[in-house]
Short mmCIF file of C-alpha atoms in Angstrom, two decimals:
data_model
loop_
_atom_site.label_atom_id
_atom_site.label_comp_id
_atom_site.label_asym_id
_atom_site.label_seq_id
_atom_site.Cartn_x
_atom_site.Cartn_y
_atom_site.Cartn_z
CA UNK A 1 15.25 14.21 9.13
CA UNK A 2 13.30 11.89 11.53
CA UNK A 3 14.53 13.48 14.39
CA UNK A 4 14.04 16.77 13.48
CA UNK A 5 10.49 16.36 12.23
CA UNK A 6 9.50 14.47 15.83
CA UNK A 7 10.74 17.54 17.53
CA UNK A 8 8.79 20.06 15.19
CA UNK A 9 6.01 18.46 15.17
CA UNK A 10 5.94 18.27 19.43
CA UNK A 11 6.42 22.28 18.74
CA UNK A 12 4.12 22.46 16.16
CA UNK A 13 0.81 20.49 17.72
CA UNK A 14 -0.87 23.66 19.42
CA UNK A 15 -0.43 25.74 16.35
CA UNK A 16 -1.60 23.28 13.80
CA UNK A 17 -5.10 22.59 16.10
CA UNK A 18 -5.61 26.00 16.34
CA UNK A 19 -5.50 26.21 12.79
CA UNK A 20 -7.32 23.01 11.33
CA UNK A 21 -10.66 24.93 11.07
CA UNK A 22 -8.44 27.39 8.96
CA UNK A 23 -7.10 24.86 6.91
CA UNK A 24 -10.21 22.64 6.39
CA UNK A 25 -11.77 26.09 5.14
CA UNK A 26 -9.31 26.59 2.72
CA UNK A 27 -8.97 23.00 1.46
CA UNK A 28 -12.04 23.34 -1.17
CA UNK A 29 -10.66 26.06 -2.97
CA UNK A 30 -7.35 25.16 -2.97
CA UNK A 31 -8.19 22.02 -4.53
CA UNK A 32 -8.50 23.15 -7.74
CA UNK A 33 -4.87 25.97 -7.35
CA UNK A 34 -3.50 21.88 -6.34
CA UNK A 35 -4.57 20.44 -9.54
CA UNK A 36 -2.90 22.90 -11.62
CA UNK A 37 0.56 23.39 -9.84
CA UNK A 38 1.75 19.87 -10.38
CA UNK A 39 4.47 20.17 -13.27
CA UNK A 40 5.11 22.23 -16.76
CA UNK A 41 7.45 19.19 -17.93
CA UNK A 42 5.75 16.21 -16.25
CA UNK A 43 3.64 13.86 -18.80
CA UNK A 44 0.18 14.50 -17.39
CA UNK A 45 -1.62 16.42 -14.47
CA UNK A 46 -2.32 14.47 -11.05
CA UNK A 47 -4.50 14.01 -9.46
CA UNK A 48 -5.04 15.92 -5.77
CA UNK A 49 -5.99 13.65 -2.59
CA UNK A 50 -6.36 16.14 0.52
CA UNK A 51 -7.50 15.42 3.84
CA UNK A 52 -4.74 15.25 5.59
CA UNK A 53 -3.76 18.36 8.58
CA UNK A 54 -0.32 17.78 8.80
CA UNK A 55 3.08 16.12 6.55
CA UNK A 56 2.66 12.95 4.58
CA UNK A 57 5.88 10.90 5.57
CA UNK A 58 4.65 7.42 4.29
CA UNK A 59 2.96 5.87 1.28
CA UNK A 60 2.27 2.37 0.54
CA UNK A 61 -0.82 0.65 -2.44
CA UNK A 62 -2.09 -2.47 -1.11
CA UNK A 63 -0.92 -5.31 -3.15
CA UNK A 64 -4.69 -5.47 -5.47
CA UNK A 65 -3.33 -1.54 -6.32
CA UNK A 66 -7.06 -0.85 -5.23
CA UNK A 67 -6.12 1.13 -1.63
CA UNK A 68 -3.43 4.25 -0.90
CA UNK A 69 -2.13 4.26 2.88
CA UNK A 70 -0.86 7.68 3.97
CA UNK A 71 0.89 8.37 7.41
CA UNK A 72 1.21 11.73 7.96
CA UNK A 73 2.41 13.78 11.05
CA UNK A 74 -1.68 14.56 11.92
CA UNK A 75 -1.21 10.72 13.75
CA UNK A 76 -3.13 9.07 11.43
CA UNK A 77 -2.81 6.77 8.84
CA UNK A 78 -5.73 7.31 5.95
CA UNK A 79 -6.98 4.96 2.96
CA UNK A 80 -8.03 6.16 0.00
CA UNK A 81 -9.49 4.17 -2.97
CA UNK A 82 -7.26 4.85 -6.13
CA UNK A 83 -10.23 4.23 -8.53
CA UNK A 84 -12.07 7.29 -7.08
CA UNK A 85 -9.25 9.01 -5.09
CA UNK A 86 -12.13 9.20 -1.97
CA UNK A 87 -10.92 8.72 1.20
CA UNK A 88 -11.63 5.77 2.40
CA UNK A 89 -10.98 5.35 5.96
CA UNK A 90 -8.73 7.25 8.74
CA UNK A 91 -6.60 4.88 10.99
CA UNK A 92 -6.79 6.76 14.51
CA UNK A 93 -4.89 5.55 17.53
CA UNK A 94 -1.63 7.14 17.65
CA UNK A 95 -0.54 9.50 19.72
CA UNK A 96 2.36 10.97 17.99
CA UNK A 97 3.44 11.43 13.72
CA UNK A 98 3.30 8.37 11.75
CA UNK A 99 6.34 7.93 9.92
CA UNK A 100 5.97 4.21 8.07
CA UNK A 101 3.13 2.33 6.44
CA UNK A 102 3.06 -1.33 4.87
CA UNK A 103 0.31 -3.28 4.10
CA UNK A 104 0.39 -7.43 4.27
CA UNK A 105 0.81 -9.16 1.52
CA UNK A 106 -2.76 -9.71 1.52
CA UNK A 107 -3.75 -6.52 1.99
CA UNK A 108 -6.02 -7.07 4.83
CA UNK A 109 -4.23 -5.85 7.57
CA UNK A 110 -1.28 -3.26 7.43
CA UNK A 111 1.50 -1.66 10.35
CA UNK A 112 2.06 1.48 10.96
CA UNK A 113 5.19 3.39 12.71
CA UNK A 114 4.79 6.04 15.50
CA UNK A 115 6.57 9.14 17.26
CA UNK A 116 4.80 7.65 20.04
CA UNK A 117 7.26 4.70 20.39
CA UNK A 118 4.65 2.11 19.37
CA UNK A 119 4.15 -0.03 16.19
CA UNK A 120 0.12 -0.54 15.62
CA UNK A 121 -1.13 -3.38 12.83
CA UNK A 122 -4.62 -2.39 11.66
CA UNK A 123 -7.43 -4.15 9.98
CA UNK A 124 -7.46 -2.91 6.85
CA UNK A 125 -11.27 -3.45 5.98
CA UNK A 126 -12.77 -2.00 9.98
CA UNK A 127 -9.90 0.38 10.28
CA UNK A 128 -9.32 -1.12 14.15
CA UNK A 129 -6.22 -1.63 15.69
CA UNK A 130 -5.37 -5.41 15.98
CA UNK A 131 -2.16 -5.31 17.96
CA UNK A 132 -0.53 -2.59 19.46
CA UNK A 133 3.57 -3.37 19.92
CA UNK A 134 5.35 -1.94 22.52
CA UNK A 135 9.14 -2.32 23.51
CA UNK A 136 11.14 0.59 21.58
CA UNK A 137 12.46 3.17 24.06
CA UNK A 138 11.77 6.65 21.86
CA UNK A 139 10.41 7.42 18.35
CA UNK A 140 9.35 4.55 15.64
CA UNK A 141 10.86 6.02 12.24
CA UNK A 142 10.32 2.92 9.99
CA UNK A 143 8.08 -0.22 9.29
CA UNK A 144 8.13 -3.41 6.97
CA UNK A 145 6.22 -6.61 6.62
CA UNK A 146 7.94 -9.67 5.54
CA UNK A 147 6.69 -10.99 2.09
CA UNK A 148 4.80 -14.10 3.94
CA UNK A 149 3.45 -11.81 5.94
CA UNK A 150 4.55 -13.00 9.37
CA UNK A 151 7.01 -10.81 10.86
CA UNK A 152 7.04 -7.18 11.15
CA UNK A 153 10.32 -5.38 11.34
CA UNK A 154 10.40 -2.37 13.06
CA UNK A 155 13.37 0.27 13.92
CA UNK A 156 13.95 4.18 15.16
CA UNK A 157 16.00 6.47 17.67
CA UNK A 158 16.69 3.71 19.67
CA UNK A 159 19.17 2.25 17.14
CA UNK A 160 17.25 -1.44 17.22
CA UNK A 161 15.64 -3.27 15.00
CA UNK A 162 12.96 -5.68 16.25
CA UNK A 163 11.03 -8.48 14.53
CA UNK A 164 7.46 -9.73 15.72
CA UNK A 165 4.95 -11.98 14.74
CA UNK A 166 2.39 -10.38 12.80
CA UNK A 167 -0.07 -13.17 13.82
CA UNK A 168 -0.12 -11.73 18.01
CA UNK A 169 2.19 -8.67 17.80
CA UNK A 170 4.73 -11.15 20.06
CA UNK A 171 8.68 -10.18 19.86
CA UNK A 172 10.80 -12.52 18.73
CA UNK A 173 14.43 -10.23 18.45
CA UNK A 174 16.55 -7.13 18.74
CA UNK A 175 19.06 -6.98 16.44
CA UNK A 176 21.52 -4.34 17.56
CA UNK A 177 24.63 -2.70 15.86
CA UNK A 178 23.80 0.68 14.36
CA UNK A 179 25.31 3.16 15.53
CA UNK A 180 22.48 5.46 15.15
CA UNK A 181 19.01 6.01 15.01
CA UNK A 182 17.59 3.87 12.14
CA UNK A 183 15.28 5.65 9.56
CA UNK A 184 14.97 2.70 7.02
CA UNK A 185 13.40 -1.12 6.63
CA UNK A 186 12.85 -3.14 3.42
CA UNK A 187 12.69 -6.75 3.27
CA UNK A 188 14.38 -8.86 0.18
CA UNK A 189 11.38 -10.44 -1.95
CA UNK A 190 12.44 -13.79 -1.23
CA UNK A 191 12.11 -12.67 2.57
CA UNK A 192 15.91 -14.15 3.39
CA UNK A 193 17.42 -10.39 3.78
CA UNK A 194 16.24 -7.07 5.77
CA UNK A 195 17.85 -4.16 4.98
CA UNK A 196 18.08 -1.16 7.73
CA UNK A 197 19.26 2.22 6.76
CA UNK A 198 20.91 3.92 10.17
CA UNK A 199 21.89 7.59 10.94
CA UNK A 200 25.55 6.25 11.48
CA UNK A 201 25.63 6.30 7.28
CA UNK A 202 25.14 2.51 6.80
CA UNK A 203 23.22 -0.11 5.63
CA UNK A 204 22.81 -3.39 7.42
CA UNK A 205 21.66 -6.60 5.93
CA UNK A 206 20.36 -9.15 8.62
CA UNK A 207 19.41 -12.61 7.99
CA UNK A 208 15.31 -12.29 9.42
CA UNK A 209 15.17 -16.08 10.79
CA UNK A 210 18.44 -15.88 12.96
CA UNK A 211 18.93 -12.58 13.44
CA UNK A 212 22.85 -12.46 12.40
CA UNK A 213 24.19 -9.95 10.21
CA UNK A 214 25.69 -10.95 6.71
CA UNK A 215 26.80 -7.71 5.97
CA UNK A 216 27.55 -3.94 6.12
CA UNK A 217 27.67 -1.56 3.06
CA UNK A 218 29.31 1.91 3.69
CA UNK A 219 29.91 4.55 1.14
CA UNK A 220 26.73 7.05 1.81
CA UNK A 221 28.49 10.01 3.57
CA UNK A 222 25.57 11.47 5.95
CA UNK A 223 21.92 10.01 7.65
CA UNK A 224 20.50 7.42 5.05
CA UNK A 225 16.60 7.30 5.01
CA UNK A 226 14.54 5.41 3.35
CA UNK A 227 15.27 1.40 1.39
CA UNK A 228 13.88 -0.45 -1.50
CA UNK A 229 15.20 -3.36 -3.03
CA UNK A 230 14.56 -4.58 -6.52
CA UNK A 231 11.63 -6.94 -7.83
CA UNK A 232 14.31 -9.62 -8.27
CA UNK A 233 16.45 -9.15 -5.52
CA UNK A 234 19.57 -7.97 -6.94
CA UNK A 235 19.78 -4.88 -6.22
CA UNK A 236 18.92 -2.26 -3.26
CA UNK A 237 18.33 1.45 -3.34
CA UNK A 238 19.20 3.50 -0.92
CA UNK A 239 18.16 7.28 -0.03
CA UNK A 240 20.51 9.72 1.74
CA UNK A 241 21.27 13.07 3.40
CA UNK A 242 24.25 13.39 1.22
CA UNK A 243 21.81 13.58 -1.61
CA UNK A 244 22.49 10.86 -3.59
CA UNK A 245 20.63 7.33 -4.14
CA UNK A 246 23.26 4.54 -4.29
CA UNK A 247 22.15 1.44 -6.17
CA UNK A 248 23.97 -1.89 -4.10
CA UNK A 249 24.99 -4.42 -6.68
CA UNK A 250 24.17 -7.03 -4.11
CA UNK A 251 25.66 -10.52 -6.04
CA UNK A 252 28.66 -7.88 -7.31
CA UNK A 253 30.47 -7.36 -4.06
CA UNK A 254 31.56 -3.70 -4.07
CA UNK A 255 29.85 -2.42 -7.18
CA UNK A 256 27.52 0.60 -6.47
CA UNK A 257 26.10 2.85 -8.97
CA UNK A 258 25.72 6.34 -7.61
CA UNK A 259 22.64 8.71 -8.45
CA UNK A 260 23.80 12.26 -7.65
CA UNK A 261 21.80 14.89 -8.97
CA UNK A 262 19.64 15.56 -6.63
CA UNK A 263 19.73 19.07 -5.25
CA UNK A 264 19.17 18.33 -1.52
CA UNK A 265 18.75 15.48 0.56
CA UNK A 266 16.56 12.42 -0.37
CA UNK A 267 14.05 10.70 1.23
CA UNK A 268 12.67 8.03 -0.54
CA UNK A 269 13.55 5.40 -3.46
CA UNK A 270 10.76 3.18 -4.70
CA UNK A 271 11.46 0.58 -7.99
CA UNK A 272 9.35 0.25 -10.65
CA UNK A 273 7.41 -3.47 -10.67
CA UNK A 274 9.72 -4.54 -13.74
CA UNK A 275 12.53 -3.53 -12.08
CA UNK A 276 13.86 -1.47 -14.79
CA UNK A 277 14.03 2.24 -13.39
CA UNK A 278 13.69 3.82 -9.77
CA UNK A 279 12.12 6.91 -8.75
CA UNK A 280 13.55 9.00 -6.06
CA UNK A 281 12.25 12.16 -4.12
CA UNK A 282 13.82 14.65 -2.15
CA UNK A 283 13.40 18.46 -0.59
CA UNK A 284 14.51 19.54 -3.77
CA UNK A 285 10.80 19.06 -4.31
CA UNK A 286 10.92 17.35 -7.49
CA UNK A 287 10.84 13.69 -8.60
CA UNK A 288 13.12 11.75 -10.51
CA UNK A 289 12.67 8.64 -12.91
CA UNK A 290 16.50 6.65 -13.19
CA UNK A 291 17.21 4.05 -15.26
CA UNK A 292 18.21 0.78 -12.41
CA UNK A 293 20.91 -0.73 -14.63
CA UNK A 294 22.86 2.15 -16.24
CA UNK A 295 21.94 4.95 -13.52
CA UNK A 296 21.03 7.58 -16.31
CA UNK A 297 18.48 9.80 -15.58
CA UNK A 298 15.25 9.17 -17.76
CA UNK A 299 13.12 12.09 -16.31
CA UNK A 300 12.66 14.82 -14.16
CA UNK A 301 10.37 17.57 -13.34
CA UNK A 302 9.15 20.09 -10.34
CA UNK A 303 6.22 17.52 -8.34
CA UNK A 304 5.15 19.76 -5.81
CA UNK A 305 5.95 23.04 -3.86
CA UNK A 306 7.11 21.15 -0.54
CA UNK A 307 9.68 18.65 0.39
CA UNK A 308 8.97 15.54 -0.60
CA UNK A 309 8.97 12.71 1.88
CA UNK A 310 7.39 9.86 0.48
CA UNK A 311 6.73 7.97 -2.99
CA UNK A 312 4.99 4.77 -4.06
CA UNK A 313 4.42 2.52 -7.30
CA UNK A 314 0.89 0.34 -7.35
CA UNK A 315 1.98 -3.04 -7.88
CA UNK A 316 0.04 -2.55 -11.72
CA UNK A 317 1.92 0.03 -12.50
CA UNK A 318 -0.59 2.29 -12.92
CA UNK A 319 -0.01 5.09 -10.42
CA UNK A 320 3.09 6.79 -8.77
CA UNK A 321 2.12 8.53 -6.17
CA UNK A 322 4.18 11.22 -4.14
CA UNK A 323 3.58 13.47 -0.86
CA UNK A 324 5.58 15.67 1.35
CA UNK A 325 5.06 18.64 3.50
CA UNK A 326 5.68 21.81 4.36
CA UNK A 327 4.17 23.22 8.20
CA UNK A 328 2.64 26.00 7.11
CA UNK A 329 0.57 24.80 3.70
CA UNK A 330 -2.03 21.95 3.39
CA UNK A 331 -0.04 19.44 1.78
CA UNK A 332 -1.78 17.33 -0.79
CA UNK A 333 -1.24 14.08 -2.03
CA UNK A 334 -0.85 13.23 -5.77
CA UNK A 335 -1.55 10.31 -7.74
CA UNK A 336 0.38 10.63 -11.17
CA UNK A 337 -0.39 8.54 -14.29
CA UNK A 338 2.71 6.33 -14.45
CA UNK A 339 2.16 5.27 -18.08
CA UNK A 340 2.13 8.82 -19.50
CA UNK A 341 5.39 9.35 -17.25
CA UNK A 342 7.47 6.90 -18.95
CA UNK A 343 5.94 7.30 -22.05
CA UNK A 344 7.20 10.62 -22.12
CA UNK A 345 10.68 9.47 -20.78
CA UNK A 346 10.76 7.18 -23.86
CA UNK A 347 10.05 9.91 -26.17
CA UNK A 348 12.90 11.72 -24.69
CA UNK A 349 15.33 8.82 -24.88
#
């Protein structure tokens, strides 16, 4: 996917600039055609953040729930307040698609991941660049920040993962092994795992303080994207070409429960704060709410009219919110009422 959308996008630049006036033209009165596509079946309407020209690859709430990130393919990374769904700020600096956004665990600074080959960590409150890291040889597909907040993990087409210190942007390791370029990053909460999700089909768990690997888990059967784990640890989702989500018992060597019903590939997996259900997305352009311990499917509908790439919880549990892309539509970005959502999934159980 990463790969792909690094070489559209290169194809793509001219066209979309010639077009932006176009676009920004239409954006007021497609707002409103936005607000009423959303779903039949989904428990309540979202609502519509545009603003971005280009794909939305990456979503991440700051950990008050009080700020949106959103990296698109445009280059930059915006912030939106989620009281008022205003943009608040647009994070300008890169010179190629963002594909990953994480904020500190503080929320005062985040890092973003480039096409351009460099990792950039931002102050969140004056929108400037703090650090710019350099050392990857070719796209940056995926970021994460470690829950102390001081090392960044980074990864893409070079098949390496690095860690730096957040504090000066300094490297402190390359952890090689994949066999391919590496789309996906997610730290354990405790901090003593990182995951990384490779285009050779596996997963990777690293130990972040020596750098060693502990261990390899194989069953996905194409690319895999995007990594969560669970609140408490135990578990990690994974998101895959083969279009499936596999949930990694981690403490029950071997046991995986598999998610299958997606209809194409899938990009993203994101758990709910409890750590009772996951919510994948995929081109199939719908989202889906899974139950993390049995697997069964809790609830389903049509989110938008694109792919899409991205999906998010606020840490309160208050919002999901999803965004994609398609090249030739403005692609919005939609903040759902999670409540309602598994409200209705209750009502249906």
């Amino acid at each position: 996917m990463f790969s792909s959308m690094w070489q559209l996008h290169r194809s793509c630049v001219s066209k979309r600039r010639s077009v932006r006036f176009v676009r920004r033209q239409l954006a007021a009165g497609l707002l409103c055609v936005f607000v009423s596509v959303a779903t039949t079946d989904a428990a309540a309407e979202p609502r519509t953040l545009l603003g971005h020209e280009y794909n939305i690859y990456s979503l991440a709430f700051s950990p008050r729930s009080d700020l949106l990130a959103s990296a698109s393919g445009d280059e930059t990374v915006k912030l939106w307040s989620v009281a008022t769904g205003h943009e608040r700020q647009t994070l300008a600096g890169h010179e190629g698609p963002v594909y990953g956004v994480a904020f500190s665990p503080e929320g005062d600074w985040l890092a973003s991941a480039s096409g351009d080959g460099t990792v950039r960590l931002w102050n969140a409150g004056t929108a400037q660049t703090r650090h710019v890291l350099r050392g990857h040889e070719g796209a940056v597909y995926s970021i994460a920040v470690s829950p102390s907040g001081e090392l960044v993990a980074s990864a893409g087409a070079d098949r390496i993962v690095r860690l730096w210190k957040a504090a000066d942007g300094a490297p402190i390791a390359a952890l090689t092994g994949h066999g391919g370029d590496v789309y996906g990053l997610a730290f354990s909460p405790d901090g003593r795992l990182l995951a990384s999700g490779s285009r050779d089909k596996s997963i990777r768990l690293w130990d972040p303080a020596t750098g060693r690997l502990q261990r390899v888990l194989t069953g996905h059967t194409s690319d895999v994207y995007r990594l969560a784990f669970s609140p408490d640890g135990l578990q990690l989702a994974s998101a895959s070409q083969d279009k499936s989500v596999r949930l990694w018992k981690l403490r029950q060597d071997g046991e995986v429960v598999v998610l299958p019903n997606h209809g194409g590939p899938v990009y993203g997996p994101v758990f709910l704060p409890d750590g009772r259900a996951v919510v994948s997305v995929g081109d199939d352009k719908r989202i889906r709410l899974w139950d993390a311990q049995t697997g069964g499917l809790r609830n389903s509908w049509r989110a938008h009219d694109v792919p899409v790439y991205a999906a998010a919880i606020s840490p309160d549990a208050c919002f999901l919110a999803s965004a994609g892309g398609d090249d030739d539509v403005v692609n919005p970005l939609k903040l759902w009422d999670l409540p309602a959502i598994l409200a209705e999934a209750a009502v249906e159980d």
